[in-house]
Each structure stands twice: as structure tokens, then as C-alpha cells.
């Protein structure tokens, strides 16, 4: 009796270790970044040092312009391959398990701690116990106009998990488009765009205009690393589109150097406006609007430049036996770090805040306190991942890791 053949699965994409390295660099860098906010004069972080400096935000600005956008672009690349392998239903289920479970768990179990320490740090007379504070943290209501951050409260927050909220929302928004859009028409448009990008130098920079516009007129949001929340959707969709045709990867390698120079120049040009405007993220003066536009354009250019510069494609050697070369060892390390990205992201900020709560009580210069804070927080974050998350099926599930 004839049976219907199973649909062939799409082949696994070529492993790109430079993307794993970028993701890990950004996540580890967040320990340094959030530790620095403890000493920043212009930021309302959970715990603040008595002595602060304005130099922190100037130095951190260059990381803000590319780091989180690049995470969304890489996530879009991965989403395209995942949809091809799993189909719409499998992709949605996998995203809910890999992102939704750690989001709910960490919001309920980890996020109350920074908010409680904020209250204790700001008011020496505040003596409410942690258990006593928890009901106030969980006192929430729905605000549909804040989509996708629907759950709001006086003390409740998703905190640093805003990245997971947006990534989950963007991923689920892909599902109906994948099911309903005409595949042949989309493929035809993508082929024309890829061909134009290959043969017309500078085409890869055109999306910078869209990012400039959304930053200039949609304004910027401090709670989401400076970018407007819907800017990240554009980066995510861009990554999804770039993954669909390998010619885009060639273009990014080709144009990485001019993109890097252009991005650095645009970012430098945006600096005076952010320094001089009263509310550079939101006010609609000409100075602030132009500065935000330059910032948005710089972000796209740098997001093109960084993976393009790091991409070192090597021809495959079929049939070759794996050898314990330094390159092979690096690939194993990248695999380990790639699996750790989401758990480390989830863990790092509560740990940074907890360590900062004690370190800021010292009478030491800022560089000393900062160095101690970074070292301790980084070691605790890595240790918590290795000992408390990675080793059991239950904790791997709660932090979005595969069994």
C-alpha cells in the first residue's frame, strides 16, 4: 500500500561561528554596560553610587547604537532558517518554549529582586522584607496601548527582559505572514532586491533612511537601550530577509569597510545634538530630530559592517575527518557559548544589581568599585549558569535551553 511521503526537511544552515561570537560578546558586554550605569550621572539605574560621572553615557553610547540592534538582526537570520525547518506551527511552538517559558519564569522569580533593592538603596528607612514586597510587585493590570508590554504595575516590570518580550512578539508575528503570503511572489521580489543589491553599490545603505526616519519622528525610548521599540522590528525583519538569499551575505562582506566608516562618522555627527539638546530622545527641535536621524542611520551602517567584517567563509571539505585543530576547538567553544547566551542574558542583571548594592557602600574610587563589580558579577553569572542552570533538565527548560 502506498504511503504519502514525508516532506523533506530543509538542510541545516551552515554554522556561522562569528554570529555566535557576536551574540556572546553583546551579552557579556551587558555585564560591563549595566555595571557602568551604577556610576552614570544621567541614568536612573536600580542602585546608584554616591559618586557618579557623565563620561559613562558618552562611552556607552557607541555600544548602544549597534549592540541590541545586531542581536535582533541575528535573531531574524535564525528565524528564517527555523521557519524553513519547522514550518509555521513548529516554529511558533519552539519560540513559545524557548522564549516564553524563561520570560515568565524570570519575570516572576528574578525580576522582583532589582526592584526591591532599588527601594532599599534609595531610602535608608525602607525596611520591608523581600517576601513582603512580592505582593506589591505582582499587583498588575493590562495596558493594551503599551503592546507588546501589556502587563504593567507600579513596581512590576519586565526589566532587562524587554528584549525577550520583543523577540517573542516579533517571532509570533512572522507566523501568519509565513502562512498567508504568496511564496512565489515574495521569492520573486527577494530575487530582484538581491540582484539590485549585488550589482548596484550603495543599495545596502538604503534601509538606513528608514531607521533615520523612525528615530527622528517616532522618537527614542530610554527603556529599550535608546532605540524606539519598533525600530527593533525593522532590524529583525532585515535579518529575516537577509537570510533568504546568500547574495546578501556576499554584499555585507563586500561593503563592510565603507559601512563601518560611514557608521562611525554618522554616530560622531549625532553626538553634539545629544549633548546639547535638553531632551534629545523625545523633543522635536531641529537639533534633536537631526541627531536622532543620524543615530538611526549610523545604527544600520554598523549592523551591516560588524558581521560583514567578521564573516570569514571557508569552503567546505566533504569527507574530511574532523581533526582536533585550534579551529575545531574554537567551534566547540562557540557551541558552548551559543547555548549559554539566553540564560546568561536572563541571569546577569539581577546579579549585577545585587552585587552593586553592596559595592556602592564602599569608600573607593569609581574605577576600583567598577572593576570589582564587573569581576564579581561576571564570575557569579557564569557560575550560576554552569552550576544552577546547565546541569538539570528542569532548569534548562526554565531558561529556554534544549534538553
Coordinates of C-alpha atoms in Angstrom, one line a residue:
X1 CA 0.0 0.0 0.0
X2 CA 1.4 3.4 -1.0
X3 CA 2.1 5.9 1.7
X4 CA 2.4 9.6 1.4
X5 CA 6.0 10.6 1.5
X6 CA 7.1 12.8 4.4
X7 CA 8.1 16.3 3.3
X8 CA 11.8 16.7 3.1
X9 CA 13.3 18.9 5.8
X10 CA 15.3 21.9 4.8
X11 CA 19.0 21.2 5.3
X12 CA 20.6 22.7 8.4
X13 CA 22.2 26.1 7.6
X14 CA 26.0 26.5 7.6
X15 CA 27.2 27.3 11.1
X16 CA 28.4 30.8 11.3
X17 CA 30.6 31.0 14.4
X18 CA 31.1 34.8 14.0
X19 CA 27.4 35.3 14.8
X20 CA 27.7 33.1 17.9
X21 CA 30.7 35.2 18.9
X22 CA 28.8 38.5 18.4
X23 CA 25.9 37.3 20.4
X24 CA 28.1 36.3 23.3
X25 CA 30.1 39.5 23.0
X26 CA 27.0 41.5 23.4
X27 CA 25.6 39.5 26.3
X28 CA 28.9 39.5 28.2
X29 CA 29.2 43.2 27.3
X30 CA 25.9 43.9 29.1
X31 CA 27.6 43.0 32.4
X32 CA 30.1 45.8 31.7
X33 CA 27.4 48.1 30.5
X34 CA 24.9 47.7 33.3
X35 CA 27.7 47.8 35.9
X36 CA 28.7 51.1 34.4
X37 CA 25.2 52.5 34.8
X38 CA 25.7 52.3 38.6
X39 CA 28.1 55.2 38.2
X40 CA 26.3 57.1 35.5
X41 CA 25.1 60.6 36.3
X42 CA 22.3 60.7 33.7
X43 CA 20.6 57.3 34.2
X44 CA 18.1 56.0 36.7
X45 CA 19.6 52.6 37.4
X46 CA 18.3 50.4 40.3
X47 CA 21.3 51.1 42.5
X48 CA 23.4 54.3 42.2
X49 CA 26.8 55.1 43.6
X50 CA 27.2 58.2 45.7
X51 CA 29.9 59.5 43.2
X52 CA 28.9 59.5 39.6
X53 CA 30.3 60.7 36.3
X54 CA 28.8 62.0 33.0
X55 CA 31.6 60.2 31.0
X56 CA 29.8 56.8 31.3
X57 CA 27.0 57.6 29.0
X58 CA 29.3 59.1 26.4
X59 CA 31.4 56.0 26.3
X60 CA 28.4 53.6 26.4
X61 CA 26.7 55.4 23.5
X62 CA 28.8 53.8 20.9
X63 CA 27.8 50.3 22.1
X64 CA 24.1 51.3 22.4
X65 CA 24.0 52.3 18.7
X66 CA 24.8 48.7 17.4
X67 CA 24.7 46.1 20.1
X68 CA 21.0 45.4 20.7
X69 CA 20.1 46.1 17.0
X70 CA 22.6 43.5 16.0
X71 CA 21.1 40.9 18.4
X72 CA 17.7 41.4 16.7
X73 CA 19.2 41.2 13.2
X74 CA 20.9 37.9 14.1
X75 CA 17.7 36.7 15.6
X76 CA 15.9 37.4 12.3
X77 CA 18.5 35.4 10.4
X78 CA 17.9 32.5 12.8
X79 CA 14.1 32.8 12.5
X80 CA 14.3 32.4 8.7
X81 CA 16.2 29.1 9.0
X82 CA 14.0 27.9 11.8
X83 CA 10.8 28.5 9.9
X84 CA 12.1 26.7 6.9
X85 CA 12.9 23.6 9.0
X86 CA 10.0 23.5 11.4
X87 CA 7.1 25.2 9.5
X88 CA 4.9 27.8 11.0
X89 CA 3.3 25.7 13.7
X90 CA 6.6 24.1 14.8
X91 CA 8.3 27.5 14.8
X92 CA 5.6 29.1 17.0
X93 CA 5.8 26.2 19.5
X94 CA 9.6 26.3 19.6
X95 CA 9.5 30.1 20.2
X96 CA 7.0 29.8 23.0
X97 CA 9.0 27.2 24.8
X98 CA 12.5 28.8 24.2
X99 CA 11.4 32.4 24.9
X100 CA 8.0 32.4 26.6
X101 CA 8.9 29.9 29.4
X102 CA 12.1 31.8 30.5
X103 CA 10.3 35.1 30.2
X104 CA 7.5 34.1 32.5
X105 CA 9.8 32.3 34.9
X106 CA 12.4 35.0 35.2
X107 CA 9.8 37.8 35.4
X108 CA 8.2 36.1 38.4
X109 CA 11.3 34.7 40.1
X110 CA 14.2 37.0 39.3
X111 CA 12.9 40.5 38.4
X112 CA 11.4 41.4 41.8
X113 CA 14.9 41.5 43.3
X114 CA 16.2 44.5 41.5
X115 CA 13.1 46.5 42.2
X116 CA 13.2 45.6 45.9
X117 CA 16.9 46.7 46.0
X118 CA 16.0 49.9 44.3
X119 CA 13.7 50.8 47.1
X120 CA 16.2 49.8 49.8
X121 CA 19.0 51.7 48.1
X122 CA 17.0 54.9 47.6
X123 CA 15.6 55.1 51.1
X124 CA 17.7 54.0 54.1
X125 CA 14.5 53.9 56.2
X126 CA 12.8 51.3 54.0
X127 CA 12.8 48.0 55.9
X128 CA 10.1 46.0 54.1
X129 CA 11.1 42.3 53.7
X130 CA 11.5 40.8 50.3
X131 CA 8.6 38.5 50.9
X132 CA 6.5 41.4 52.0
X133 CA 7.4 43.3 48.8
X134 CA 6.5 40.5 46.4
X135 CA 2.7 41.0 46.5
X136 CA 3.2 44.7 45.5
X137 CA 5.4 43.6 42.6
X138 CA 2.7 41.2 41.4
X139 CA -0.1 43.8 41.6
X140 CA -0.6 44.3 37.9
X141 CA -3.1 45.4 35.3
X142 CA -3.3 45.3 31.5
X143 CA -2.4 48.3 29.2
X144 CA -3.1 47.3 25.6
X145 CA -1.7 50.6 24.3
X146 CA 1.8 49.5 25.5
X147 CA 1.8 46.5 23.3
X148 CA 3.7 44.2 23.5
X149 CA 4.4 45.2 27.1
X150 CA 0.8 44.5 28.1
X151 CA 1.3 43.8 31.8
X152 CA 2.0 46.9 33.8
X153 CA 2.1 47.8 37.5
X154 CA 3.6 50.3 40.0
X155 CA 6.5 48.1 40.8
X156 CA 6.1 45.3 38.2
X157 CA 8.5 45.3 35.3
X158 CA 9.9 43.1 32.6
X159 CA 13.2 44.9 33.2
X160 CA 16.1 43.8 31.0
X161 CA 13.8 41.1 29.6
X162 CA 12.3 43.6 27.3
X163 CA 14.5 42.0 24.6
X164 CA 12.8 38.7 25.2
X165 CA 9.3 40.3 25.1
X166 CA 10.0 42.0 21.8
X167 CA 11.8 39.0 20.2
X168 CA 8.9 36.7 21.2
X169 CA 6.3 39.1 19.8
X170 CA 8.2 39.6 16.5
X171 CA 8.7 35.9 16.1
X172 CA 4.9 35.1 16.6
X173 CA 4.1 38.0 14.2
X174 CA 6.0 36.1 11.5
X175 CA 3.8 33.1 11.7
X176 CA 0.7 34.4 9.9
X177 CA 2.8 36.1 7.2
X178 CA 4.7 32.9 6.6
X179 CA 1.4 31.0 6.1
X180 CA -0.6 33.6 4.1
X181 CA 1.9 35.5 1.9
X182 CA 2.3 34.1 -1.7
X183 CA 5.6 32.3 -1.6
X184 CA 6.4 32.7 -5.3
X185 CA 5.7 36.4 -5.3
X186 CA 7.8 37.0 -2.2
X187 CA 10.6 34.9 -3.7
X188 CA 10.5 36.9 -7.0
X189 CA 10.7 40.3 -5.1
X190 CA 13.5 39.0 -3.0
X191 CA 15.4 37.8 -6.0
X192 CA 15.1 41.3 -7.6
X193 CA 16.2 43.1 -4.5
X194 CA 19.2 40.7 -4.1
X195 CA 20.2 41.2 -7.7
X196 CA 20.0 45.0 -7.4
X197 CA 22.0 45.0 -4.1
X198 CA 24.7 42.9 -5.7
X199 CA 25.1 45.0 -8.9
X200 CA 24.4 48.5 -7.5
X201 CA 26.9 49.6 -4.9
X202 CA 25.4 51.5 -2.1
X203 CA 22.0 49.9 -2.2
X204 CA 22.7 48.1 1.1
X205 CA 22.7 51.5 2.8
X206 CA 19.1 52.4 1.7
X207 CA 17.5 50.9 4.8
X208 CA 19.4 53.5 6.9
X209 CA 16.8 56.0 5.7
X210 CA 14.0 54.0 7.3
X211 CA 15.9 53.8 10.6
X212 CA 16.7 57.5 10.5
X213 CA 13.0 58.3 10.0
X214 CA 11.7 56.1 12.8
X215 CA 14.3 57.5 15.2
X216 CA 13.7 61.1 14.1
X217 CA 9.9 61.1 14.1
X218 CA 8.9 58.1 16.2
X219 CA 11.5 59.3 18.8
X220 CA 13.6 57.1 21.0
X221 CA 12.9 55.2 24.2
X222 CA 15.4 55.1 27.0
X223 CA 13.9 51.9 28.5
X224 CA 14.8 50.0 25.4
X225 CA 18.5 50.8 25.0
X226 CA 17.7 54.2 23.4
X227 CA 16.0 52.8 20.3
X228 CA 12.3 53.0 19.6
X229 CA 10.8 49.6 20.2
X230 CA 9.5 49.3 16.6
X231 CA 13.0 50.0 15.3
X232 CA 13.9 46.6 16.5
X233 CA 11.2 45.1 14.4
X234 CA 12.9 46.6 11.3
X235 CA 16.2 45.0 12.3
X236 CA 14.6 41.7 12.9
X237 CA 12.8 41.7 9.6
X238 CA 16.0 42.8 7.9
X239 CA 17.8 39.8 9.3
X240 CA 14.9 37.6 8.2
X241 CA 15.2 39.0 4.6
X242 CA 19.0 38.8 4.5
X243 CA 18.9 35.1 5.4
X244 CA 16.7 34.3 2.4
X245 CA 19.3 34.9 -0.2
X246 CA 23.0 34.1 0.2
X247 CA 23.9 37.0 -2.1
X248 CA 23.1 39.4 0.7
X249 CA 25.9 37.8 2.8
X250 CA 28.3 38.5 -0.1
X251 CA 27.2 42.1 -0.2
X252 CA 27.7 42.6 3.5
X253 CA 31.2 41.3 3.3
X254 CA 32.0 43.5 0.3
X255 CA 30.6 46.7 1.8
X256 CA 31.6 46.2 5.4
X257 CA 34.5 48.6 5.3
X258 CA 32.6 51.6 3.9
X259 CA 29.7 50.8 6.2
X260 CA 32.0 50.9 9.2
X261 CA 33.5 54.3 8.3
X262 CA 30.0 55.7 7.4
X263 CA 28.5 54.4 10.6
X264 CA 31.3 55.9 12.8
X265 CA 31.1 59.3 11.0
X266 CA 27.3 59.4 11.4
X267 CA 27.5 58.5 15.0
X268 CA 30.1 61.1 15.7
X269 CA 27.9 63.7 13.9
X270 CA 25.0 62.8 16.1
X271 CA 26.9 63.4 19.3
X272 CA 26.7 67.2 19.7
X273 CA 23.0 67.2 19.4
X274 CA 22.6 64.6 22.1
X275 CA 24.9 66.6 24.3
X276 CA 23.3 70.0 23.7
X277 CA 19.6 69.2 23.5
X278 CA 17.5 69.3 26.7
X279 CA 15.6 66.1 25.9
X280 CA 17.4 64.6 22.9
X281 CA 15.4 61.3 22.9
X282 CA 11.9 63.0 22.6
X283 CA 11.9 66.7 21.8
X284 CA 11.1 67.8 18.3
X285 CA 13.5 70.6 17.9
X286 CA 15.6 70.6 14.7
X287 CA 18.8 69.8 16.6
X288 CA 17.3 66.8 18.5
X289 CA 15.4 65.5 15.4
X290 CA 18.5 65.6 13.1
X291 CA 20.7 64.0 15.8
X292 CA 18.2 61.1 16.2
X293 CA 18.1 60.6 12.5
X294 CA 21.9 60.4 12.3
X295 CA 21.9 57.9 15.2
X296 CA 19.4 55.7 13.4
X297 CA 21.3 55.7 10.1
X298 CA 24.6 55.0 12.0
X299 CA 23.0 52.0 13.7
X300 CA 22.1 50.4 10.4
X301 CA 25.5 51.0 8.9
X302 CA 27.3 49.5 11.9
X303 CA 25.0 46.5 11.9
X304 CA 25.9 45.9 8.3
X305 CA 29.6 46.4 9.0
X306 CA 30.3 44.2 12.0
X307 CA 29.1 40.8 10.8
X308 CA 30.4 41.7 7.3
X309 CA 33.9 42.3 8.7
X310 CA 33.9 39.2 10.9
X311 CA 32.5 36.9 8.2
X312 CA 35.3 34.6 7.1
X313 CA 33.6 32.0 4.9
X314 CA 35.7 28.9 4.3
X315 CA 34.9 26.3 1.6
X316 CA 33.6 23.0 2.9
X317 CA 35.7 19.9 2.7
X318 CA 33.3 16.9 2.3
X319 CA 34.6 13.6 3.6
X320 CA 37.4 15.2 5.6
X321 CA 37.7 13.6 9.0
X322 CA 37.4 16.2 11.9
X323 CA 40.7 17.0 13.5
X324 CA 41.4 18.4 16.9
X325 CA 42.7 21.7 15.4
X326 CA 42.5 25.0 17.2
X327 CA 39.7 25.9 14.8
X328 CA 37.7 22.8 15.8
X329 CA 38.3 23.6 19.4
X330 CA 37.0 27.2 18.8
X331 CA 33.9 25.7 17.2
X332 CA 33.2 23.6 20.3
X333 CA 33.7 26.7 22.5
X334 CA 31.3 28.7 20.2
X335 CA 28.8 25.9 20.6
X336 CA 29.0 26.0 24.4
X337 CA 28.7 29.8 24.4
X338 CA 25.9 29.8 21.9
X339 CA 23.8 27.6 24.2
X340 CA 24.6 29.9 27.1
X341 CA 23.5 33.2 25.5
X342 CA 19.9 33.3 26.7
X343 CA 20.5 32.0 30.2
X344 CA 23.4 34.5 30.8
X345 CA 21.2 37.3 29.5
X346 CA 18.4 36.3 31.9
X347 CA 20.7 36.0 34.8
X348 CA 23.1 38.9 34.5
X349 CA 21.1 42.0 35.5
X350 CA 19.7 40.7 38.9
X351 CA 23.2 39.6 39.8
X352 CA 24.8 43.0 38.8
X353 CA 22.2 44.9 40.9
X354 CA 22.7 42.6 43.9
X355 CA 26.5 43.0 43.8
X356 CA 26.2 46.7 43.2
X357 CA 24.0 47.1 46.3
X358 CA 27.0 46.1 48.4
X359 CA 29.9 47.5 46.4
X360 CA 28.4 51.0 46.3
X361 CA 28.7 51.2 50.1
X362 CA 32.5 51.2 49.9
X363 CA 34.7 54.3 50.1
X364 CA 36.7 53.7 47.0
X365 CA 37.4 55.5 43.7
X366 CA 34.9 54.8 40.8
X367 CA 37.4 52.7 38.7
X368 CA 38.1 50.4 41.7
X369 CA 34.4 49.9 42.5
X370 CA 33.6 49.4 38.9
X371 CA 36.3 46.8 38.4
X372 CA 35.3 44.8 41.5
X373 CA 31.6 45.0 40.5
X374 CA 32.3 43.7 36.9
X375 CA 34.6 40.9 38.0
X376 CA 32.3 39.6 40.8
X377 CA 29.1 39.9 38.7
X378 CA 30.6 38.2 35.7
X379 CA 32.0 35.3 37.8
X380 CA 28.7 34.9 39.6
X381 CA 26.7 34.9 36.4
X382 CA 28.9 32.3 34.7
X383 CA 28.9 30.2 37.8
X384 CA 25.2 30.4 38.2
X385 CA 24.8 29.2 34.6
X386 CA 27.2 26.4 34.9
X387 CA 26.1 25.0 38.3
X388 CA 22.4 26.1 38.6
X389 CA 21.1 26.1 35.0
X390 CA 23.0 23.9 32.7
X391 CA 23.1 20.7 34.6
X392 CA 19.5 19.6 35.0
X393 CA 16.6 19.1 32.5
X394 CA 14.2 21.2 34.7
X395 CA 16.5 24.3 34.9
X396 CA 17.5 24.0 31.2
X397 CA 13.8 24.1 30.3
X398 CA 13.1 27.1 32.6
X399 CA 15.9 29.0 30.9
X400 CA 15.0 28.2 27.3
X401 CA 17.7 25.6 26.7
X402 CA 17.3 22.4 24.7
X403 CA 17.3 19.2 26.8

